[in-house]
PDB file of C-alpha atoms in Angstrom:
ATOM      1  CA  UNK R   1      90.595  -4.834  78.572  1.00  0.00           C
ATOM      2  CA  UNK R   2      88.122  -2.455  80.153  1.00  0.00           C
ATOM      3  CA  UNK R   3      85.892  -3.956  82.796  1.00  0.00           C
ATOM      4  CA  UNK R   4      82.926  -2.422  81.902  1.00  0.00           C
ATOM      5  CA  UNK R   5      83.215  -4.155  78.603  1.00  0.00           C
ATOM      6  CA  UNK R   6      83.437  -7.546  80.139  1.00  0.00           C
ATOM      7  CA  UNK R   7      80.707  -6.270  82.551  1.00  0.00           C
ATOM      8  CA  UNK R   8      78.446  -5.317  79.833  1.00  0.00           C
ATOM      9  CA  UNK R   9      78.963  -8.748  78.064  1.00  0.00           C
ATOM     10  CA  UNK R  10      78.571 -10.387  81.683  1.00  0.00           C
ATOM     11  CA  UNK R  11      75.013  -8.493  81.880  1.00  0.00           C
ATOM     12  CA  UNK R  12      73.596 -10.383  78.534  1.00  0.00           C
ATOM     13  CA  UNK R  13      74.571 -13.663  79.943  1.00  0.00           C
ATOM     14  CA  UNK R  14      73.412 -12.984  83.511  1.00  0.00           C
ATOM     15  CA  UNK R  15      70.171 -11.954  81.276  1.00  0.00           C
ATOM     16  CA  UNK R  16      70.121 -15.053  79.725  1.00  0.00           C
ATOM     17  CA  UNK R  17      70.227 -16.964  82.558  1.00  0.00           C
ATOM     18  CA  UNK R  18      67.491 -15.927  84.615  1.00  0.00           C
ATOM     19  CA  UNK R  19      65.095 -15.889  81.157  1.00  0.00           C
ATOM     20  CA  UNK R  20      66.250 -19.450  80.963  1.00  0.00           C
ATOM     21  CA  UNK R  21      65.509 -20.244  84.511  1.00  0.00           C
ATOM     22  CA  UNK R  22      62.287 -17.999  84.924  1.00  0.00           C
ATOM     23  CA  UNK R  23      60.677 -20.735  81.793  1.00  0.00           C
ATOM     24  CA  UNK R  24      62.057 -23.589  83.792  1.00  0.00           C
ATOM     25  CA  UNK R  25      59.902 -22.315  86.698  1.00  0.00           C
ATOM     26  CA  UNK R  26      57.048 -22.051  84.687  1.00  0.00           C
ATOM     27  CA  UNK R  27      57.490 -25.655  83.080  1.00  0.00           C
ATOM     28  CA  UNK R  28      57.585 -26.807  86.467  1.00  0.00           C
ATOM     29  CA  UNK R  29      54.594 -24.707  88.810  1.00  0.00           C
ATOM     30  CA  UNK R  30      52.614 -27.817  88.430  1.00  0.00           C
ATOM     31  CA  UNK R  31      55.145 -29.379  90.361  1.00  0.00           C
ATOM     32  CA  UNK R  32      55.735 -26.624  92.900  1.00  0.00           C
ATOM     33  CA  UNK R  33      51.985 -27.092  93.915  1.00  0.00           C
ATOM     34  CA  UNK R  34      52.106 -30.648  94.291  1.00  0.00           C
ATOM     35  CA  UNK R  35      51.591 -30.771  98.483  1.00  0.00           C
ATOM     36  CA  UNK R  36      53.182 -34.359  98.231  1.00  0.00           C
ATOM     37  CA  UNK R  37      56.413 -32.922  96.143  1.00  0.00           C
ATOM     38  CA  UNK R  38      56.728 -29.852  98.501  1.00  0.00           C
ATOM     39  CA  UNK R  39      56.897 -32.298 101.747  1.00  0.00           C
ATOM     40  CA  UNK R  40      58.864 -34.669 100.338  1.00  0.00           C
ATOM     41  CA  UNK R  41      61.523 -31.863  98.673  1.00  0.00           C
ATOM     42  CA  UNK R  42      61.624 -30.514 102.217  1.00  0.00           C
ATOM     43  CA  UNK R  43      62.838 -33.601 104.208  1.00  0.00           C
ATOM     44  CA  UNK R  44      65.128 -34.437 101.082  1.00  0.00           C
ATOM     45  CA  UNK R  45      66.664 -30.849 101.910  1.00  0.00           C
ATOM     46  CA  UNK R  46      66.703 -31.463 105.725  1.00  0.00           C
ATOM     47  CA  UNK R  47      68.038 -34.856 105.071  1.00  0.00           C
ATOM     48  CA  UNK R  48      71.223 -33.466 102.981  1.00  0.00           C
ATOM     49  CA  UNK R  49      72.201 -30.572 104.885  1.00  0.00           C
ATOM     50  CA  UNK R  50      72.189 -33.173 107.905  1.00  0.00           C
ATOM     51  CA  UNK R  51      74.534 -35.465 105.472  1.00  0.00           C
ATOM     52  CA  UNK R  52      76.908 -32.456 104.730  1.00  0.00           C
ATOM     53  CA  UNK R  53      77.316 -32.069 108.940  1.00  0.00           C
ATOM     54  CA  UNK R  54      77.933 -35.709 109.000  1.00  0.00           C
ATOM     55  CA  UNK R  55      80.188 -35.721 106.641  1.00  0.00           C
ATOM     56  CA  UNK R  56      82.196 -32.715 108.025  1.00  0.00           C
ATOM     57  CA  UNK R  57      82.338 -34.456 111.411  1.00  0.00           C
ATOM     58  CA  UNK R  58      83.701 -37.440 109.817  1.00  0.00           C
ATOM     59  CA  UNK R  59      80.621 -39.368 110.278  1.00  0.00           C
ATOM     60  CA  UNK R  60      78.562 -41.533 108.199  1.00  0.00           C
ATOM     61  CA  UNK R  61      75.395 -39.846 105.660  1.00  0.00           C
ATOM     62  CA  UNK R  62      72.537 -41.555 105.310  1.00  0.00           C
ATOM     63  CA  UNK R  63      72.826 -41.859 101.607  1.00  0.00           C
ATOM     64  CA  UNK R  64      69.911 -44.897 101.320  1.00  0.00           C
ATOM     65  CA  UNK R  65      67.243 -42.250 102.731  1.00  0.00           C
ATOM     66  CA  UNK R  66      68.372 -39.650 100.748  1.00  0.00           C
ATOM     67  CA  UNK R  67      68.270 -41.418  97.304  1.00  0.00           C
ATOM     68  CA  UNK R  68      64.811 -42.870  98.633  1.00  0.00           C
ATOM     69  CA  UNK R  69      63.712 -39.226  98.483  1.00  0.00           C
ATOM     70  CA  UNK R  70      64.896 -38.454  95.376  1.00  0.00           C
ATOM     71  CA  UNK R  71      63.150 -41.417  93.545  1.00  0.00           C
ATOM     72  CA  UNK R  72      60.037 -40.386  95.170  1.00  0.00           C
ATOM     73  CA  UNK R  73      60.819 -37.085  93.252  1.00  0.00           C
ATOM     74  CA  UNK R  74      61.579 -38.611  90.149  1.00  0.00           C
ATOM     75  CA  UNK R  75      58.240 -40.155  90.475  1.00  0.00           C
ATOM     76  CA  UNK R  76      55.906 -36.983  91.059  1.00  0.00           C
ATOM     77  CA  UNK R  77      57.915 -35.309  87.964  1.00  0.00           C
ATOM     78  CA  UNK R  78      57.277 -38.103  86.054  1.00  0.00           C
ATOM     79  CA  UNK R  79      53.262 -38.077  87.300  1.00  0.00           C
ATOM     80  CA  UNK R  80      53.387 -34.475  86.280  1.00  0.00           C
ATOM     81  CA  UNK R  81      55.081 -35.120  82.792  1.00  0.00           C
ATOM     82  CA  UNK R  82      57.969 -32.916  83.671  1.00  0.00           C
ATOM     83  CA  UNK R  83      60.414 -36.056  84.320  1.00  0.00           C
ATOM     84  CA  UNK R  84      62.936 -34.924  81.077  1.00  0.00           C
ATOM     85  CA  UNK R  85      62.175 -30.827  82.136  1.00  0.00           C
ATOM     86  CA  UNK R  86      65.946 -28.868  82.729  1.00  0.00           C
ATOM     87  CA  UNK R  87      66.829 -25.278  82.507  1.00  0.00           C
ATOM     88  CA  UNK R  88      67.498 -24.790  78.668  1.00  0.00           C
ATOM     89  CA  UNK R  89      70.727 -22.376  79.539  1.00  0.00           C
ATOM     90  CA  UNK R  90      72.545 -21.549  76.357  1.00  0.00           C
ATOM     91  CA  UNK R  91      75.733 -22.378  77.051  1.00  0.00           C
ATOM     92  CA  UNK R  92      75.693 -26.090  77.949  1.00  0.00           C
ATOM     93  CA  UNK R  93      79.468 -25.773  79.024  1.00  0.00           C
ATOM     94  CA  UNK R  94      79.169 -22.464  81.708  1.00  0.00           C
ATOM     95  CA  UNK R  95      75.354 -22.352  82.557  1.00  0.00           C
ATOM     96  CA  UNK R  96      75.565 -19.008  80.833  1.00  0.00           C
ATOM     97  CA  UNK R  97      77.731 -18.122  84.043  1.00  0.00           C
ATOM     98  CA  UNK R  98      80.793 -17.042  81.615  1.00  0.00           C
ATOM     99  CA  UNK R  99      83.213 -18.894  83.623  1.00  0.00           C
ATOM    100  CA  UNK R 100      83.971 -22.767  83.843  1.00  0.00           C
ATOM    101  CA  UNK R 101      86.790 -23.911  86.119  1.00  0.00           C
ATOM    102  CA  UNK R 102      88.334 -20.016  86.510  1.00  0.00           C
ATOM    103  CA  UNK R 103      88.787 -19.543  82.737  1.00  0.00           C
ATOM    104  CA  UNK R 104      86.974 -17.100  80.671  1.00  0.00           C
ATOM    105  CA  UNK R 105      84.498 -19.751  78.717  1.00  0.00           C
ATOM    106  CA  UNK R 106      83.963 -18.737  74.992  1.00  0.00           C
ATOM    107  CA  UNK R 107      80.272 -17.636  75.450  1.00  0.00           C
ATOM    108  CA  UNK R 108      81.879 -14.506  77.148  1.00  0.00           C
ATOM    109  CA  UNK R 109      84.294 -14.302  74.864  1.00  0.00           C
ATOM    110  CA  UNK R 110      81.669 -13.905  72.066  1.00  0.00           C
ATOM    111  CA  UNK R 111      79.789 -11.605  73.755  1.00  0.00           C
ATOM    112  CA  UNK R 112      82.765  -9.372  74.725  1.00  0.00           C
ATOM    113  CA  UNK R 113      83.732  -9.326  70.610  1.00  0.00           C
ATOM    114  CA  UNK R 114      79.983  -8.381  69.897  1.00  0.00           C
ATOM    115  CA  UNK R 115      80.864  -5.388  72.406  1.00  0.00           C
ATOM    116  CA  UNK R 116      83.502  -4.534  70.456  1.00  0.00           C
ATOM    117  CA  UNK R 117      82.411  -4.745  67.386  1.00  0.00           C
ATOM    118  CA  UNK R 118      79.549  -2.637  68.090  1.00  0.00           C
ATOM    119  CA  UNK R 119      81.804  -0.065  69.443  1.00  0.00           C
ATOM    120  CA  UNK R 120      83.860  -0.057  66.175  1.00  0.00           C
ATOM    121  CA  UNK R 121      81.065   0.087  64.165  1.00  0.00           C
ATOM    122  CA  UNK R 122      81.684  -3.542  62.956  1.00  0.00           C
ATOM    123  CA  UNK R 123      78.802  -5.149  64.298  1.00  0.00           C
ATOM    124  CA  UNK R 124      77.510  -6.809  60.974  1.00  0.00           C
ATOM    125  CA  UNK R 125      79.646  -9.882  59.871  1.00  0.00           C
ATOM    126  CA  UNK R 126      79.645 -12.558  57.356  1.00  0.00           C
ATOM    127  CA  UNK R 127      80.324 -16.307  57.191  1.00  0.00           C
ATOM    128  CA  UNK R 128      82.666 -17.624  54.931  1.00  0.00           C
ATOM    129  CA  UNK R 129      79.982 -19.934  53.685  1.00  0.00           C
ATOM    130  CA  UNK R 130      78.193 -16.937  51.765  1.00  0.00           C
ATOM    131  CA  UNK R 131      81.644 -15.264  51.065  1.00  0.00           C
ATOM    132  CA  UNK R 132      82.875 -18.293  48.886  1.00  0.00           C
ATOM    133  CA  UNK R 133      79.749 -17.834  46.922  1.00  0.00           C
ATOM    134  CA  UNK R 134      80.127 -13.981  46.276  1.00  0.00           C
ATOM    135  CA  UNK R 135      83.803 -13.961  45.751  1.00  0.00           C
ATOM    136  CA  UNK R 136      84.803 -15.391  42.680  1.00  0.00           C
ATOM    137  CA  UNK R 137      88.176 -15.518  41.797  1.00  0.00           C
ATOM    138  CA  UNK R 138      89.450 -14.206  44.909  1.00  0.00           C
ATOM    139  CA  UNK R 139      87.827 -17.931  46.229  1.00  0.00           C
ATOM    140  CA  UNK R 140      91.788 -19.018  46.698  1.00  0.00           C
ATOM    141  CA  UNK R 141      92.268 -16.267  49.126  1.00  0.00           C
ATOM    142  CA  UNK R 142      88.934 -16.823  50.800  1.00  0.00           C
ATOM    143  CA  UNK R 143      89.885 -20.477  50.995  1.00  0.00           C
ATOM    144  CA  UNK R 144      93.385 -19.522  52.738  1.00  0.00           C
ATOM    145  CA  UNK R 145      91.931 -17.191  55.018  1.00  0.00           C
ATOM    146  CA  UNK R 146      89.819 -19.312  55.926  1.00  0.00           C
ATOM    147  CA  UNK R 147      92.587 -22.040  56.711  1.00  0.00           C
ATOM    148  CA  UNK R 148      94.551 -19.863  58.559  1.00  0.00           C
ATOM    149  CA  UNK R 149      91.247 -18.941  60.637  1.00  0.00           C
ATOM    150  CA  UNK R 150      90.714 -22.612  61.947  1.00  0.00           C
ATOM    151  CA  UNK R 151      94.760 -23.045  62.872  1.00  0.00           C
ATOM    152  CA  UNK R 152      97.188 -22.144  65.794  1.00  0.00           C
ATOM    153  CA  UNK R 153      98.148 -18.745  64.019  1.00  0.00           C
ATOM    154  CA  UNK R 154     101.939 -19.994  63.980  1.00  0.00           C
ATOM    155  CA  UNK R 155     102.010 -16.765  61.512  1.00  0.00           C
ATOM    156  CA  UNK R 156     100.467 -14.210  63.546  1.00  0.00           C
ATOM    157  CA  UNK R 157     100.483 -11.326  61.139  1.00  0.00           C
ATOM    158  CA  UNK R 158      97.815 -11.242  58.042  1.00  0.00           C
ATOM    159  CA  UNK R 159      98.696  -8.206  55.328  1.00  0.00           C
ATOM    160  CA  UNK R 160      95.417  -8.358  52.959  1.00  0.00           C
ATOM    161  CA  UNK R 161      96.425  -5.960  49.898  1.00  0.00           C
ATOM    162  CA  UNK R 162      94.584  -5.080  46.810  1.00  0.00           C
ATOM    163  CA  UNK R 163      92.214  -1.943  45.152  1.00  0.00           C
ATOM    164  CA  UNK R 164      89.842  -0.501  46.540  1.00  0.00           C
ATOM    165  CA  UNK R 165      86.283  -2.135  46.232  1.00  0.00           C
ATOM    166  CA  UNK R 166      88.203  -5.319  45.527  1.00  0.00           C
ATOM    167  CA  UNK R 167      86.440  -6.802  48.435  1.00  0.00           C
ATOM    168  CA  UNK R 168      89.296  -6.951  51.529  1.00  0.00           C
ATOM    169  CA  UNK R 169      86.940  -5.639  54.240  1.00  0.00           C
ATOM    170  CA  UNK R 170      84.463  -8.204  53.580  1.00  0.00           C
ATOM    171  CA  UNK R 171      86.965 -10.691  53.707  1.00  0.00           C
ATOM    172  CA  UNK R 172      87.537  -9.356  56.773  1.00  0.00           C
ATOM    173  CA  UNK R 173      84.285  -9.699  58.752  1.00  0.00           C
ATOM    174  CA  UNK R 174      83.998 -13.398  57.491  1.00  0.00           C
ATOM    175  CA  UNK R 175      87.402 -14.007  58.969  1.00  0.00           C
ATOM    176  CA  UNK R 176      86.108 -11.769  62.351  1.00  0.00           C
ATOM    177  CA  UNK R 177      82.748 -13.894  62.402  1.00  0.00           C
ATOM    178  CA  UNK R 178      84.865 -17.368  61.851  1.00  0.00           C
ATOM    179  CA  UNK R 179      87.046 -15.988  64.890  1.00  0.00           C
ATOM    180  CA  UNK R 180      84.349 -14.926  66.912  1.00  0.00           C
ATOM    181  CA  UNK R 181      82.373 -18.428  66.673  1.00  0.00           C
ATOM    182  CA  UNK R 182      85.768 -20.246  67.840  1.00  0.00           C
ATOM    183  CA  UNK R 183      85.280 -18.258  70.982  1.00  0.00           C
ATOM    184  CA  UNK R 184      87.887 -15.661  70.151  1.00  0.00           C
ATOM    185  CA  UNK R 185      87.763 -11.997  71.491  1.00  0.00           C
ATOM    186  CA  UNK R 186      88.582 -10.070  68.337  1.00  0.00           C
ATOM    187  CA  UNK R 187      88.486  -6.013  67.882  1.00  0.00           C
ATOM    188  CA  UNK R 188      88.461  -4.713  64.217  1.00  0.00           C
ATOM    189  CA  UNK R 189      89.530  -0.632  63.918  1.00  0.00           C
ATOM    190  CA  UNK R 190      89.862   1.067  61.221  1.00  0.00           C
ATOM    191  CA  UNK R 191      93.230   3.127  60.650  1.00  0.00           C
ATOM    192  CA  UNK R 192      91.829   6.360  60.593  1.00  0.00           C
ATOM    193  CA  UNK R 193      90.021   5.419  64.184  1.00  0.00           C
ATOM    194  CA  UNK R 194      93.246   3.872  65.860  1.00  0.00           C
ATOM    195  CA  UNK R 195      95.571   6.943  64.393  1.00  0.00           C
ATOM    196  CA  UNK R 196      92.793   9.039  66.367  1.00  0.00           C
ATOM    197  CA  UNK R 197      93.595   7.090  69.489  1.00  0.00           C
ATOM    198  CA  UNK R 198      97.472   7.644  68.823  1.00  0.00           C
ATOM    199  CA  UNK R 199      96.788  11.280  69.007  1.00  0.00           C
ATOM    200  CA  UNK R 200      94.486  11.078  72.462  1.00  0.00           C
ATOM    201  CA  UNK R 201      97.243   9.059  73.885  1.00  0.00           C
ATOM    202  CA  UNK R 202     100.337  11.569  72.812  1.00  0.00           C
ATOM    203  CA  UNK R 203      97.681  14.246  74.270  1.00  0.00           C
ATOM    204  CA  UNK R 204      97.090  12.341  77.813  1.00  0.00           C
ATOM    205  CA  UNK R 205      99.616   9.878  78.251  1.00  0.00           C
ATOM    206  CA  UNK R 206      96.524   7.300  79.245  1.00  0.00           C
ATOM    207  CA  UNK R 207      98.622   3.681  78.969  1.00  0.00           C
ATOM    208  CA  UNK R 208      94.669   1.834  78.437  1.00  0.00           C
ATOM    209  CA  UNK R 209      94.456   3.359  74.971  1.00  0.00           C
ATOM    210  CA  UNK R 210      97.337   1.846  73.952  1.00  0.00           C
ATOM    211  CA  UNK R 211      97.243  -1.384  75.536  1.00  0.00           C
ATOM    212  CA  UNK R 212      93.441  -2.105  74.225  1.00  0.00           C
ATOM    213  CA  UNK R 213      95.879  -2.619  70.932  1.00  0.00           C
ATOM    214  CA  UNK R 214      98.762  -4.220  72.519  1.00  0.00           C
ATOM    215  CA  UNK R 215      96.579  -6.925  74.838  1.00  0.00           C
ATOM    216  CA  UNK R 216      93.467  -7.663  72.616  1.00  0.00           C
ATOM    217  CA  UNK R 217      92.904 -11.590  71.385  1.00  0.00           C
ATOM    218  CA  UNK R 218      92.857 -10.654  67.793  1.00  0.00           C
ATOM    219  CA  UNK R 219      93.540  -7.445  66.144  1.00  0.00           C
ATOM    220  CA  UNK R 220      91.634  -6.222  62.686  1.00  0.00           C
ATOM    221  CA  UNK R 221      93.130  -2.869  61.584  1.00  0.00           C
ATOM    222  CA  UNK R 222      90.921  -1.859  58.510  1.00  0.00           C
ATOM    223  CA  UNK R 223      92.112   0.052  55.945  1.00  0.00           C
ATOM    224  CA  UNK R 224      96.021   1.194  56.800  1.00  0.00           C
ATOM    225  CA  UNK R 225      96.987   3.519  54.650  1.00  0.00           C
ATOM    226  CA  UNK R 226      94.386   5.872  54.555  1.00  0.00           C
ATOM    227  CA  UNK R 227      94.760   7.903  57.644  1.00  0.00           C
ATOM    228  CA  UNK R 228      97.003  11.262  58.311  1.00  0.00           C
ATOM    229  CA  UNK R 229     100.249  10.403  59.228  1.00  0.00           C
ATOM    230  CA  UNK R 230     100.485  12.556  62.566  1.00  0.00           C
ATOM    231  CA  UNK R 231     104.588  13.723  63.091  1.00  0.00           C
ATOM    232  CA  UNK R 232     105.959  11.667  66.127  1.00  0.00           C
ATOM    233  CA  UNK R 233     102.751   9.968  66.663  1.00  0.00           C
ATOM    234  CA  UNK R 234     101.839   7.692  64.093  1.00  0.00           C
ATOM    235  CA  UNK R 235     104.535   5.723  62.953  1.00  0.00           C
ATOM    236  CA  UNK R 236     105.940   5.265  66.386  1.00  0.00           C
ATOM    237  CA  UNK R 237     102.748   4.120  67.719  1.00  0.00           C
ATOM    238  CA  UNK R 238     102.093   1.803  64.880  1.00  0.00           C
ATOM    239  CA  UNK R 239     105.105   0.135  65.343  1.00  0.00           C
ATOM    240  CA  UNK R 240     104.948  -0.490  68.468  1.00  0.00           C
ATOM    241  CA  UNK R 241     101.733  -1.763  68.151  1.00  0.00           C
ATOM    242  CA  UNK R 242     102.591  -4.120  65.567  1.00  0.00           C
ATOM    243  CA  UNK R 243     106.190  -5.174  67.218  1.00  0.00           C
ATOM    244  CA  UNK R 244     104.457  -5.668  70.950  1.00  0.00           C
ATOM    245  CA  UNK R 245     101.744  -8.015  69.502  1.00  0.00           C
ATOM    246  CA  UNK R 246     104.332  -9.827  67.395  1.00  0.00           C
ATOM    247  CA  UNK R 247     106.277 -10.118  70.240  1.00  0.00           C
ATOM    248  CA  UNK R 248     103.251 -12.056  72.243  1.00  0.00           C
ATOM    249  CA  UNK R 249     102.453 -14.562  69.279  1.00  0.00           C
ATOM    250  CA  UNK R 250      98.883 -12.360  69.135  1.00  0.00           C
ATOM    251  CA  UNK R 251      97.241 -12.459  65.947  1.00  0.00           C
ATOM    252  CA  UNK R 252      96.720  -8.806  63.612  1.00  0.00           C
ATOM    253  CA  UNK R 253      94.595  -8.644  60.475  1.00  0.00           C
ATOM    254  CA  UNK R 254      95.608  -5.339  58.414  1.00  0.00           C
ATOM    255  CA  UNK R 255      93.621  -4.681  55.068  1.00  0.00           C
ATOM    256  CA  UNK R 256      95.559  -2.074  52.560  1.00  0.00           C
ATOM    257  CA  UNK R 257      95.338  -0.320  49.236  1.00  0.00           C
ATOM    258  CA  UNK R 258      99.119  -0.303  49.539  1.00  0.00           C
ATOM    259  CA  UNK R 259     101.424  -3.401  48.037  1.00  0.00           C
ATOM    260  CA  UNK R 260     104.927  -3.230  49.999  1.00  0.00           C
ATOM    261  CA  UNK R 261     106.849  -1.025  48.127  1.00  0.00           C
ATOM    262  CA  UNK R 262     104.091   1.577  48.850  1.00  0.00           C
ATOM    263  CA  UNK R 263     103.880   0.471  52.246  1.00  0.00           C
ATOM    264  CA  UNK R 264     107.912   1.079  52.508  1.00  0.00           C
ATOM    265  CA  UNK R 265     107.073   4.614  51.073  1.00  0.00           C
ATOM    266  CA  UNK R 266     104.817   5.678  53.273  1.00  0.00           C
ATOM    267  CA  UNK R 267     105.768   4.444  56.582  1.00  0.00           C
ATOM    268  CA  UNK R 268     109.168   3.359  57.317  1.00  0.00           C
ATOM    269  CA  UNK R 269     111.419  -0.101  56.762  1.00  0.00           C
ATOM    270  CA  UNK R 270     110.750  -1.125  60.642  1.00  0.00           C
ATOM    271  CA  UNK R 271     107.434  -1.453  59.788  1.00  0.00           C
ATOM    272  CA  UNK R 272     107.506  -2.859  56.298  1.00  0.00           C
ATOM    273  CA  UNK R 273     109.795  -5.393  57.457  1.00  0.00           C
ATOM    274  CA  UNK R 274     108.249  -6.490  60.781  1.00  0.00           C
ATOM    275  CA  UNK R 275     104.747  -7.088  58.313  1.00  0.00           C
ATOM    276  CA  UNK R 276     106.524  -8.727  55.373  1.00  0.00           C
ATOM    277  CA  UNK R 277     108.386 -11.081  57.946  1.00  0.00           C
ATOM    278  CA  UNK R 278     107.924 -14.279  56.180  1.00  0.00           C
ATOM    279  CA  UNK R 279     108.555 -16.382  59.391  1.00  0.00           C
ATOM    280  CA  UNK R 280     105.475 -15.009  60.771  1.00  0.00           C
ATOM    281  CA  UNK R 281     103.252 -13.183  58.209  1.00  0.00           C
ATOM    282  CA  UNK R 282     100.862 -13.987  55.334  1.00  0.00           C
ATOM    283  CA  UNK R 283     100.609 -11.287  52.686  1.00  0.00           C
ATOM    284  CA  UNK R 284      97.978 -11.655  50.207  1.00  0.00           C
ATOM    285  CA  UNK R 285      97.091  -8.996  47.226  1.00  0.00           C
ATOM    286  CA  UNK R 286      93.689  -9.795  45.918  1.00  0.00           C
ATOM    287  CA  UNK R 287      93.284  -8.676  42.428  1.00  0.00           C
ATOM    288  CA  UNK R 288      90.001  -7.593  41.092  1.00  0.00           C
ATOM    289  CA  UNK R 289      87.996  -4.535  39.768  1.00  0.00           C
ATOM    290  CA  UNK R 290      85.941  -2.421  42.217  1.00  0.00           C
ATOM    291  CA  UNK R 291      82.765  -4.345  42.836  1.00  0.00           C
ATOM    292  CA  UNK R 292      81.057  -1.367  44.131  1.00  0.00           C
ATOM    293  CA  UNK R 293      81.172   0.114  40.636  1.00  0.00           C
ATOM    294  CA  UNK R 294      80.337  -3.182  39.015  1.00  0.00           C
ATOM    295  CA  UNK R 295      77.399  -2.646  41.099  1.00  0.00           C
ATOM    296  CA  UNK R 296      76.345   1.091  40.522  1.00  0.00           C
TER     297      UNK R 296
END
């Protein structure tokens, strides 16, 4: 993944942070102007850096005058009413740092998939909770997706078939926004876009392009089917896209107007056979009339 997309997601957090800690400052001024609190925060400060050389030394802190200090705090913040007062970060796990412990914590994450999905032209999702109410009799395949959303993707590979209209891309951005709130990084492309990138990489040999597909958490392809088949560039790239994520247990979402035999006409039995694979895939065909019409 591109660091200046983790970068730019770092930057709303780092944001959020110092918002959240600016109102905590404010909340507590009163405090800050208390001549009592500032002495007695300054010998509780002197007192624990002296500890922390003591302790490095080997030697004995003084931990009875330092918690005698910090009761005399408690005390002023409770004469000032700011006793319960914290920083109100928004992630209670990270301090909206976007790490915990090392590991990437899923506030990033979710900001790093709302970089994406801006990117792709994605950027406005919907919950399954409002999807179950629009959808009908499609509400089994909702209810599925949804399943499969919340487990431990032991079938990485998700083939969503049916008409056009029928409603598949929705489907797809309430399974993205599901994703996305389990802390997920998730990219959603459509066909025609991705083919595009095929072609930049046959033109420049650039191994990123590719590997923005290969590497990503979770993989939406939108609409396969639909975009020029370039010679040499296309089918080997999709392929190898599709084997190389398969390969590392990473889920991909593919929406299609094709069912498989027009998938197997179009492409080739490779990669008919590694999405039909019913060890690891799901393949769905939602049946339905074209709702865009129904609404025109």
């Amino acid at each position: 993944m591109k660091q200046e997309i983790i970068k730019k997601a770092q930057n709303v957090l780092h944001t959020r942070k110092r918002q959240a800690e600016r109102e905590f400052e404010e909340k507590m001024s009163p405090l800050y102007a208390d001549e009592e609190f500032v002495n007695v925060n300054k010998q509780l400060t002197k007192l624990m850096i002296e500890n922390a050389k003591k302790e490095i030394n080997g030697e004995k802190k003084d931990e009875a005058a330092e918690k005698t200090f910090q009761t005399q705090i408690e005390k002023l913040k409770e004469k000032h009413g700011l006793k319960d007062v914290k920083v109100s970060y928004a992630c209670k796990l990270c301090k909206d740092n976007g790490f915990k412990n090392g590991e990437m914590c899923q506030c990033l994450k979710k900001e790093i998939s709302k970089v994406l999905l801006e990117d792709s032209g994605f950027s406005n999702l919907e919950s399954f909770e409002e999807g179950m109410k629009k959808c009908g009799s499609l509400q089994p395949h909702y209810a599925l997706m949804q399943k499969w959303c919340q487990s431990d993707f032991k079938k990485n590979l998700i083939y969503l078939a049916g008409p056009t209209g029928v409603g598949k891309t929705y489907l797809l951005r309430c399974m993205a926004n599901e994703l996305i709130e389990r802390g997920k990084v998730v990219k959603i492309v459509t066909a025609y876009q991705m083919n595009q990138d095929f072609k930049e990489f046959s033109r420049t040999f650039n191994e990123e392009i590719l590997n923005r597909y290969i590497d990503i958490e979770i993989l939406f392809i939108d609409d396969l089917g639909t975009e020029p088949l370039f010679k040499n560039v296309t089918l080997e790239h999709l392929y190898l896209i599709i084997n190389e994520r398969k390969m590392k247990k990473l889920p991909t979402i593919i929406t299609s107007n094709l069912d498989m035999d027009d998938l197997k006409n179009r492409y080739d039995e490779r990669i008919t056979s590694r999405i039909a694979d019913r060890e690891s895939s799901i393949t769905t065909y939602l049946e339905g009339e074209d709702k865009r019409l129904q609404k025109r």
